[in-house]
């Protein structure tokens, strides 16, 4: 997760709340009757904000403009979802033509609100067969109820970073592949000081740590969040209880929630030189593909490597999969230059050379089948772990929902209570969680 995405977390929550209102809004009607060969200026809003990220996107736009001499692209960086959604609801000349978001959770609302245009007609008339271009999981998280209102613009996959020096010291010869191995290795890797406090934990399970959002580890159980009617079914899925029970067991095996949470508060900022994995306060850590570049830039003072996250013991044959998410891009429904806008979206998302160059520039996973296999991709084996995870057919992304990311927030809040020992009856708690998610969904649809 680039720093710009980290900064976007608060705006994501606000955008989710705003989008509930957007479901009842009537966005300005644009036009798909424009001639994409005529001179035009498009406005492209995105959320990237660091110098390297902005250079990469600006270089991409320059390559596009050289191919389309009649189209000028005005790029506006560091736009939050909240700002974007307000502008799209208002419409008018100040609204963007092309928009991108780091929030795949909100795709269901982007589609159902009508603020993002359906891209299927554009794909069809320009001969782009989306099933041949994009991996299925990425198509799934960019569509909702049959409407492809977004396309993937690079992806993120999550895996395990581990300290090879610590492994050697503990006599561990390979990274864990199952959850029981993860618990065993976490205990073996944990080190304490003379007064009994932690010097290092094998794997910090706390859901509040950095990228440890519960939905990311839960992906290894391949959960089904909703039934065919869109109703939450977390209480009915045995994997939910198995996942939460494992979390409790992992916490207890390393000393209990209180001591672990106290140790977590000593960790530095995720994106700083005081990151807990970089400072060797954790020996194993779940993170995305971007972390490798940061570790190399920081000249980590220990050997490290990457691997897929472990899987449940009864699903050992699925080892290699992981959690997927990424950036999405679409066309504002209010745009009066939708055909020209599609030319930009098509170039950024389907041109193999462009996707590979952009992926290498910001160290993200490419989002097309052809780009994932390109020999021009970064050859670093620690990065290619994440490419394999992205191509694994068992890898999982969050399903789109009409209530956007609210169901994920509800799961997070519930999981915080579970790991802290505040939920004596997990089954009862999950039934209440399902009811809450269904109520939120109903409200968003009315």
Coordinates of C-alpha atoms in Angstrom, one line a residue:
X1 CA 0.0 0.0 0.0
X2 CA 1.7 3.2 -1.1
X3 CA 1.6 6.1 1.4
X4 CA -1.1 7.8 -0.6
X5 CA -3.4 4.8 0.0
X6 CA -2.6 4.9 3.6
X7 CA -3.6 8.5 3.8
X8 CA -6.9 7.7 2.1
X9 CA -8.2 5.4 4.8
X10 CA -10.2 8.1 6.6
X11 CA -11.6 9.4 3.4
X12 CA -12.6 5.9 2.5
X13 CA -14.8 5.7 5.6
X14 CA -16.3 9.1 4.9
X15 CA -16.8 8.2 1.2
X16 CA -18.7 5.0 2.2
X17 CA -21.1 7.0 4.3
X18 CA -21.5 9.6 1.5
X19 CA -22.2 6.9 -1.0
X20 CA -25.2 5.7 0.9
X21 CA -26.7 9.0 0.0
X22 CA -25.4 8.7 -3.5
X23 CA -27.6 5.6 -4.0
X24 CA -30.6 8.0 -3.9
X25 CA -28.9 10.7 -6.0
X26 CA -29.5 11.4 -9.6
X27 CA -26.0 12.1 -11.1
X28 CA -25.8 14.4 -14.1
X29 CA -26.3 12.6 -17.4
X30 CA -23.2 12.7 -19.7
X31 CA -22.8 11.6 -23.2
X32 CA -21.3 8.7 -25.1
X33 CA -21.9 10.3 -28.5
X34 CA -18.7 12.3 -28.7
X35 CA -16.2 11.8 -31.4
X36 CA -13.0 10.5 -29.8
X37 CA -10.9 11.8 -32.8
X38 CA -11.9 15.4 -32.2
X39 CA -9.8 17.8 -30.1
X40 CA -10.7 17.5 -26.4
X41 CA -9.4 18.0 -22.9
X42 CA -10.1 15.3 -20.4
X43 CA -9.8 15.7 -16.6
X44 CA -8.4 12.7 -14.8
X45 CA -8.6 12.5 -11.0
X46 CA -6.5 10.0 -9.0
X47 CA -5.4 9.4 -5.5
X48 CA -1.6 9.0 -5.9
X49 CA 0.4 11.6 -4.1
X50 CA 4.0 10.7 -3.6
X51 CA 6.6 12.1 -6.1
X52 CA 7.4 8.7 -7.5
X53 CA 3.8 7.7 -7.9
X54 CA 2.8 11.0 -9.5
X55 CA 5.8 10.8 -11.9
X56 CA 4.7 7.3 -12.9
X57 CA 1.1 8.4 -13.7
X58 CA 2.2 11.5 -15.5
X59 CA 4.6 9.5 -17.6
X60 CA 1.7 7.2 -18.4
X61 CA -0.4 10.1 -19.5
X62 CA 2.4 11.4 -21.7
X63 CA 2.7 8.1 -23.5
X64 CA -1.1 8.2 -24.1
X65 CA -1.1 11.8 -25.4
X66 CA 1.7 10.8 -27.9
X67 CA -0.7 8.2 -29.3
X68 CA -3.8 10.4 -29.2
X69 CA -2.6 13.8 -30.4
X70 CA -6.1 15.2 -30.2
X71 CA -6.6 14.4 -26.5
X72 CA -5.1 16.5 -23.8
X73 CA -5.3 15.1 -20.2
X74 CA -5.5 17.4 -17.2
X75 CA -4.2 15.3 -14.3
X76 CA -5.4 16.1 -10.8
X77 CA -3.5 14.0 -8.1
X78 CA -4.2 13.3 -4.4
X79 CA -8.0 13.2 -4.7
X80 CA -9.8 11.4 -2.0
X81 CA -12.9 9.2 -2.5
X82 CA -14.9 11.7 -0.5
X83 CA -14.0 14.6 -2.8
X84 CA -14.5 12.6 -5.9
X85 CA -17.9 11.4 -4.9
X86 CA -19.1 14.9 -4.0
X87 CA -18.0 16.1 -7.4
X88 CA -19.7 13.3 -9.3
X89 CA -22.9 13.8 -7.4
X90 CA -22.8 17.5 -8.3
X91 CA -21.8 17.0 -11.9
X92 CA -21.2 20.1 -14.0
X93 CA -18.0 21.4 -15.7
X94 CA -15.8 20.9 -12.7
X95 CA -16.5 17.2 -12.4
X96 CA -13.8 14.8 -13.7
X97 CA -14.1 12.6 -16.9
X98 CA -12.0 9.7 -15.7
X99 CA -11.7 8.7 -12.0
X100 CA -9.7 6.2 -10.1
X101 CA -10.0 4.9 -6.6
X102 CA -8.0 2.7 -4.2
X103 CA -11.3 1.5 -2.6
X104 CA -12.5 -1.7 -4.3
X105 CA -15.0 -2.1 -1.4
X106 CA -17.0 0.7 -2.8
X107 CA -17.4 -0.7 -6.4
X108 CA -20.9 -1.9 -5.6
X109 CA -21.9 1.6 -4.8
X110 CA -20.1 3.1 -7.7
X111 CA -22.1 0.9 -10.0
X112 CA -25.5 1.0 -8.2
X113 CA -25.5 4.7 -7.7
X114 CA -25.0 5.4 -11.4
X115 CA -22.1 7.8 -10.8
X116 CA -19.7 5.5 -12.8
X117 CA -20.6 4.6 -16.4
X118 CA -21.2 1.0 -17.4
X119 CA -18.0 0.1 -19.4
X120 CA -19.4 -3.0 -21.1
X121 CA -20.7 -1.1 -24.1
X122 CA -17.3 0.5 -24.6
X123 CA -15.5 -2.8 -24.2
X124 CA -17.8 -4.4 -26.8
X125 CA -17.6 -1.7 -29.5
X126 CA -13.8 -1.6 -29.3
X127 CA -13.4 -5.3 -29.4
X128 CA -11.9 -5.8 -25.9
X129 CA -12.9 -9.2 -24.5
X130 CA -12.5 -8.6 -20.8
X131 CA -12.4 -12.3 -19.8
X132 CA -9.4 -12.7 -22.0
X133 CA -7.6 -9.6 -20.7
X134 CA -8.2 -9.6 -17.0
X135 CA -7.9 -12.4 -14.3
X136 CA -11.4 -13.4 -13.1
X137 CA -10.9 -12.3 -9.5
X138 CA -10.0 -8.7 -10.6
X139 CA -13.0 -8.6 -12.9
X140 CA -15.2 -9.7 -10.0
X141 CA -14.1 -6.8 -7.7
X142 CA -14.6 -4.3 -10.5
X143 CA -18.2 -5.2 -11.3
X144 CA -21.5 -5.4 -9.5
X145 CA -24.6 -7.4 -10.4
X146 CA -23.5 -7.8 -14.0
X147 CA -22.4 -4.2 -14.5
X148 CA -18.7 -3.5 -15.3
X149 CA -18.5 0.1 -14.1
X150 CA -14.8 -0.1 -13.3
X151 CA -11.6 -1.9 -14.5
X152 CA -8.5 -2.9 -12.6
X153 CA -5.6 -0.5 -12.7
X154 CA -2.8 -2.5 -11.1
X155 CA -3.4 -4.8 -8.2
X156 CA -2.1 -5.6 -4.8
X157 CA -1.6 -9.1 -3.4
X158 CA -0.8 -10.1 0.2
X159 CA 1.8 -12.6 1.3
X160 CA 4.2 -13.4 4.2
X161 CA 7.4 -11.5 4.8
X162 CA 9.8 -13.4 7.1
X163 CA 13.1 -12.7 8.7
X164 CA 15.5 -15.4 7.4
X165 CA 18.1 -14.7 10.1
X166 CA 15.5 -15.2 12.9
X167 CA 14.4 -18.4 11.2
X168 CA 18.0 -19.8 11.1
X169 CA 18.4 -18.9 14.7
X170 CA 15.2 -20.8 15.6
X171 CA 16.1 -23.8 13.5
X172 CA 13.2 -23.2 11.1
X173 CA 14.1 -24.3 7.5
X174 CA 11.1 -22.9 5.5
X175 CA 8.2 -20.6 5.9
X176 CA 5.0 -22.0 7.4
X177 CA 2.4 -23.4 4.9
X178 CA -0.5 -24.2 7.2
X179 CA -2.0 -22.3 10.1
X180 CA -0.8 -24.8 12.6
X181 CA 2.7 -24.3 11.3
X182 CA 2.3 -20.6 11.6
X183 CA 1.3 -20.9 15.3
X184 CA 4.2 -23.3 16.0
X185 CA 6.8 -21.1 14.2
X186 CA 5.4 -17.9 15.8
X187 CA 6.0 -19.4 19.3
X188 CA 9.5 -20.6 18.4
X189 CA 10.4 -17.2 17.0
X190 CA 9.1 -15.2 20.0
X191 CA 11.8 -13.7 22.2
X192 CA 11.5 -12.0 25.6
X193 CA 13.8 -9.8 27.6
X194 CA 15.0 -10.6 31.2
X195 CA 12.0 -8.9 32.7
X196 CA 9.6 -11.1 30.7
X197 CA 8.5 -8.4 28.2
X198 CA 8.7 -9.0 24.5
X199 CA 11.8 -8.3 22.5
X200 CA 10.2 -9.9 19.4
X201 CA 7.0 -11.7 18.6
X202 CA 7.0 -14.4 15.9
X203 CA 3.8 -13.1 14.3
X204 CA 1.8 -10.2 15.6
X205 CA -1.9 -11.3 15.1
X206 CA -3.4 -8.1 16.4
X207 CA -6.0 -7.0 13.8
X208 CA -5.1 -3.3 14.4
X209 CA -1.6 -3.7 13.2
X210 CA -0.8 -2.1 9.8
X211 CA -2.2 -4.4 7.1
X212 CA -3.7 -7.0 9.5
X213 CA -7.3 -6.1 8.7
X214 CA -9.2 -9.3 9.5
X215 CA -10.7 -9.7 6.0
X216 CA -7.1 -10.2 4.6
X217 CA -6.2 -13.2 6.8
X218 CA -9.8 -14.5 6.5
X219 CA -9.3 -14.8 2.8
X220 CA -7.2 -17.9 3.4
X221 CA -10.4 -19.6 4.5
X222 CA -12.1 -18.6 1.2
X223 CA -15.2 -17.2 2.9
X224 CA -18.6 -16.5 1.4
X225 CA -19.8 -13.2 2.8
X226 CA -23.2 -13.2 1.1
X227 CA -25.7 -15.7 -0.2
X228 CA -27.4 -15.6 -3.7
X229 CA -29.9 -13.0 -2.4
X230 CA -27.2 -10.6 -1.1
X231 CA -27.9 -11.6 2.6
X232 CA -24.9 -11.8 4.9
X233 CA -24.1 -15.4 5.8
X234 CA -21.0 -15.1 8.1
X235 CA -22.8 -17.0 10.9
X236 CA -23.7 -19.9 8.5
X237 CA -20.2 -20.3 7.1
X238 CA -18.2 -22.7 9.4
X239 CA -15.0 -21.0 8.2
X240 CA -15.9 -17.8 10.0
X241 CA -15.8 -19.5 13.4
X242 CA -12.7 -21.5 12.4
X243 CA -10.9 -18.3 11.5
X244 CA -11.8 -16.4 14.6
X245 CA -11.0 -19.4 16.8
X246 CA -7.6 -19.7 15.2
X247 CA -7.0 -16.0 15.9
X248 CA -7.7 -16.5 19.6
X249 CA -5.5 -19.6 19.7
X250 CA -2.6 -17.7 18.0
X251 CA -2.9 -14.9 20.5
X252 CA -2.9 -17.2 23.5
X253 CA 0.0 -19.2 22.2
X254 CA 2.2 -16.1 22.2
X255 CA 1.2 -14.7 25.6
X256 CA -2.3 -13.3 25.4
X257 CA -4.1 -10.3 24.1
X258 CA -3.1 -7.8 26.8
X259 CA 0.7 -8.3 26.6
X260 CA 0.6 -8.4 22.8
X261 CA -1.5 -5.3 22.5
X262 CA 0.9 -3.5 24.9
X263 CA 3.9 -4.5 22.8
X264 CA 2.1 -3.4 19.6
X265 CA 1.8 0.2 21.0
X266 CA 5.6 0.4 21.0
X267 CA 5.8 -0.1 17.2
X268 CA 6.6 2.7 14.9
X269 CA 4.6 4.0 12.0
X270 CA 3.9 1.5 9.2
X271 CA 5.6 3.6 6.5
X272 CA 8.5 4.8 8.6
X273 CA 12.0 3.5 9.4
X274 CA 10.4 2.3 12.6
X275 CA 8.2 -0.3 10.9
X276 CA 8.0 -3.3 13.3
X277 CA 9.2 -5.8 10.7
X278 CA 12.1 -3.5 9.7
X279 CA 13.1 -3.0 13.3
X280 CA 12.8 -6.8 13.9
X281 CA 10.1 -6.6 16.5
X282 CA 8.2 -9.1 14.5
X283 CA 9.8 -12.1 12.7
X284 CA 6.9 -12.8 10.3
X285 CA 4.5 -10.2 8.9
X286 CA 1.6 -10.1 6.4
X287 CA 2.0 -7.3 3.9
X288 CA 1.7 -6.4 0.2
X289 CA 4.2 -6.4 -2.7
X290 CA 5.2 -2.8 -2.1
X291 CA 6.9 -3.6 1.2
X292 CA 9.8 -5.4 -0.6
X293 CA 10.8 -2.2 -2.4
X294 CA 10.7 -0.3 0.9
X295 CA 12.8 -2.9 2.7
X296 CA 15.5 -2.6 0.0
X297 CA 15.4 1.2 0.0
X298 CA 15.8 1.1 3.8
X299 CA 18.7 -1.4 3.5
X300 CA 17.1 -3.8 6.0
X301 CA 20.0 -5.1 8.3
X302 CA 18.8 -8.7 8.1
X303 CA 18.0 -11.3 5.5
X304 CA 14.4 -11.5 4.5
X305 CA 12.2 -13.3 2.0
X306 CA 8.6 -13.7 0.9
X307 CA 6.1 -16.5 0.7
X308 CA 2.3 -17.0 0.3
X309 CA 0.3 -16.8 3.5
X310 CA -0.4 -20.1 5.2
X311 CA -3.7 -21.8 4.7
X312 CA -6.0 -23.8 7.0
X313 CA -4.7 -27.3 7.7
X314 CA -7.7 -28.9 6.1
X315 CA -7.0 -27.0 2.9
X316 CA -3.3 -27.6 2.7
X317 CA -3.5 -28.3 -1.0
X318 CA -4.6 -24.7 -1.7
X319 CA -1.3 -23.2 -0.4
X320 CA -0.1 -20.4 -2.8
X321 CA -3.3 -18.3 -2.7
X322 CA -3.8 -15.0 -1.0
X323 CA -5.9 -11.8 -0.7
X324 CA -6.2 -9.5 -3.7
X325 CA -7.2 -5.9 -4.0
X326 CA -6.1 -2.9 -6.1
X327 CA -6.8 0.3 -7.8
X328 CA -9.9 0.7 -9.9
X329 CA -10.6 3.2 -12.7
X330 CA -13.8 4.2 -14.5
X331 CA -15.6 6.9 -16.4
X332 CA -17.8 9.5 -14.7
X333 CA -21.4 9.1 -15.8
X334 CA -21.6 12.9 -16.0
X335 CA -18.7 13.2 -18.5
X336 CA -19.8 14.5 -21.9
X337 CA -16.6 13.0 -23.5
X338 CA -17.1 9.3 -22.6
X339 CA -15.7 7.9 -25.8
X340 CA -12.5 9.9 -25.5
X341 CA -12.4 9.0 -21.8
X342 CA -12.7 5.4 -22.7
X343 CA -9.6 5.7 -24.9
X344 CA -7.6 6.8 -21.8
X345 CA -9.1 4.1 -19.6
X346 CA -8.5 1.4 -22.3
X347 CA -4.8 2.5 -22.7
X348 CA -4.1 2.5 -18.9
X349 CA -5.8 -0.8 -18.3
X350 CA -5.3 -3.0 -21.3
X351 CA -2.1 -2.0 -23.1
X352 CA 0.5 -4.6 -22.0
X353 CA 3.6 -2.4 -22.3
X354 CA 1.9 0.4 -20.4
X355 CA 0.6 -1.8 -17.6
X356 CA 4.1 -3.4 -17.2
X357 CA 5.9 -0.1 -17.1
X358 CA 3.5 1.4 -14.6
X359 CA 3.7 -1.7 -12.4
X360 CA 7.5 -1.6 -12.4
X361 CA 7.5 2.1 -11.7
X362 CA 5.4 1.9 -8.5
X363 CA 6.1 -1.7 -7.6
X364 CA 2.5 -3.0 -7.8
X365 CA 1.2 -6.1 -9.4
X366 CA 0.1 -5.8 -13.0
X367 CA -3.6 -6.3 -13.6
X368 CA -3.8 -8.1 -17.0
X369 CA -3.0 -11.7 -17.9
X370 CA -0.5 -10.7 -20.5
X371 CA 1.3 -8.2 -18.3
X372 CA 1.6 -10.8 -15.5
X373 CA 3.6 -13.0 -17.8
X374 CA 5.7 -10.3 -19.3
X375 CA 9.5 -10.9 -19.2
X376 CA 9.9 -7.1 -18.7
X377 CA 8.5 -7.3 -15.2
X378 CA 10.8 -6.8 -12.2
X379 CA 12.6 -10.1 -11.9
X380 CA 13.2 -9.9 -8.2
X381 CA 12.1 -13.3 -6.7
X382 CA 10.7 -11.7 -3.6
X383 CA 8.4 -9.6 -5.8
X384 CA 7.5 -12.5 -8.1
X385 CA 6.0 -14.3 -5.1
X386 CA 3.2 -11.8 -5.3
X387 CA 2.8 -12.2 -9.0
X388 CA 2.2 -15.9 -8.4
X389 CA -0.4 -15.1 -5.7
X390 CA -2.2 -12.8 -8.1
X391 CA -2.4 -15.5 -10.7
X392 CA -3.5 -18.2 -8.4
X393 CA -7.2 -19.1 -9.2
X394 CA -7.9 -19.7 -5.5
X395 CA -6.8 -16.2 -4.5
X396 CA -9.7 -14.1 -3.0
X397 CA -10.9 -10.5 -3.2
X398 CA -13.7 -8.9 -1.2
X399 CA -17.1 -9.2 -3.0
X400 CA -18.8 -5.9 -4.0
X401 CA -21.8 -4.9 -2.0
X402 CA -24.4 -2.1 -2.3
X403 CA -23.3 -1.0 1.2
X404 CA -19.8 -0.5 0.0
X405 CA -17.2 -1.2 2.6
X406 CA -19.5 -1.0 5.6
X407 CA -19.8 -4.7 5.9
X408 CA -16.0 -4.9 6.1
X409 CA -16.0 -2.2 8.8
X410 CA -18.6 -4.2 10.7
X411 CA -16.5 -7.3 10.5
X412 CA -13.4 -5.4 11.7
X413 CA -15.2 -4.0 14.7
X414 CA -16.6 -7.4 15.6
X415 CA -13.1 -9.0 15.2
X416 CA -11.5 -6.5 17.5
X417 CA -13.9 -7.5 20.2
X418 CA -13.3 -11.2 19.5
X419 CA -9.6 -11.0 19.8
X420 CA -9.9 -9.0 23.0
X421 CA -12.0 -11.7 24.5
X422 CA -15.2 -9.6 24.6
X423 CA -17.3 -12.0 22.7
X424 CA -18.1 -15.0 24.9
X425 CA -20.5 -16.6 22.3
X426 CA -19.0 -16.3 18.8
X427 CA -22.1 -17.9 17.2
X428 CA -24.5 -15.4 18.8
X429 CA -22.2 -12.6 17.9
X430 CA -22.0 -13.6 14.3
X431 CA -25.8 -13.8 14.0
X432 CA -26.0 -10.2 15.3
X433 CA -23.2 -9.2 12.9
X434 CA -25.2 -10.7 9.9
X435 CA -28.3 -8.7 11.0
X436 CA -26.3 -5.5 11.2
X437 CA -24.8 -6.0 7.8
X438 CA -28.2 -6.8 6.3
X439 CA -29.7 -3.7 7.9
X440 CA -26.9 -1.5 6.5
X441 CA -27.4 -3.0 3.0
X442 CA -31.2 -2.4 3.1
X443 CA -30.6 1.2 4.1
X444 CA -28.2 1.7 1.3
X445 CA -30.7 0.3 -1.3
X446 CA -33.6 2.5 -0.2

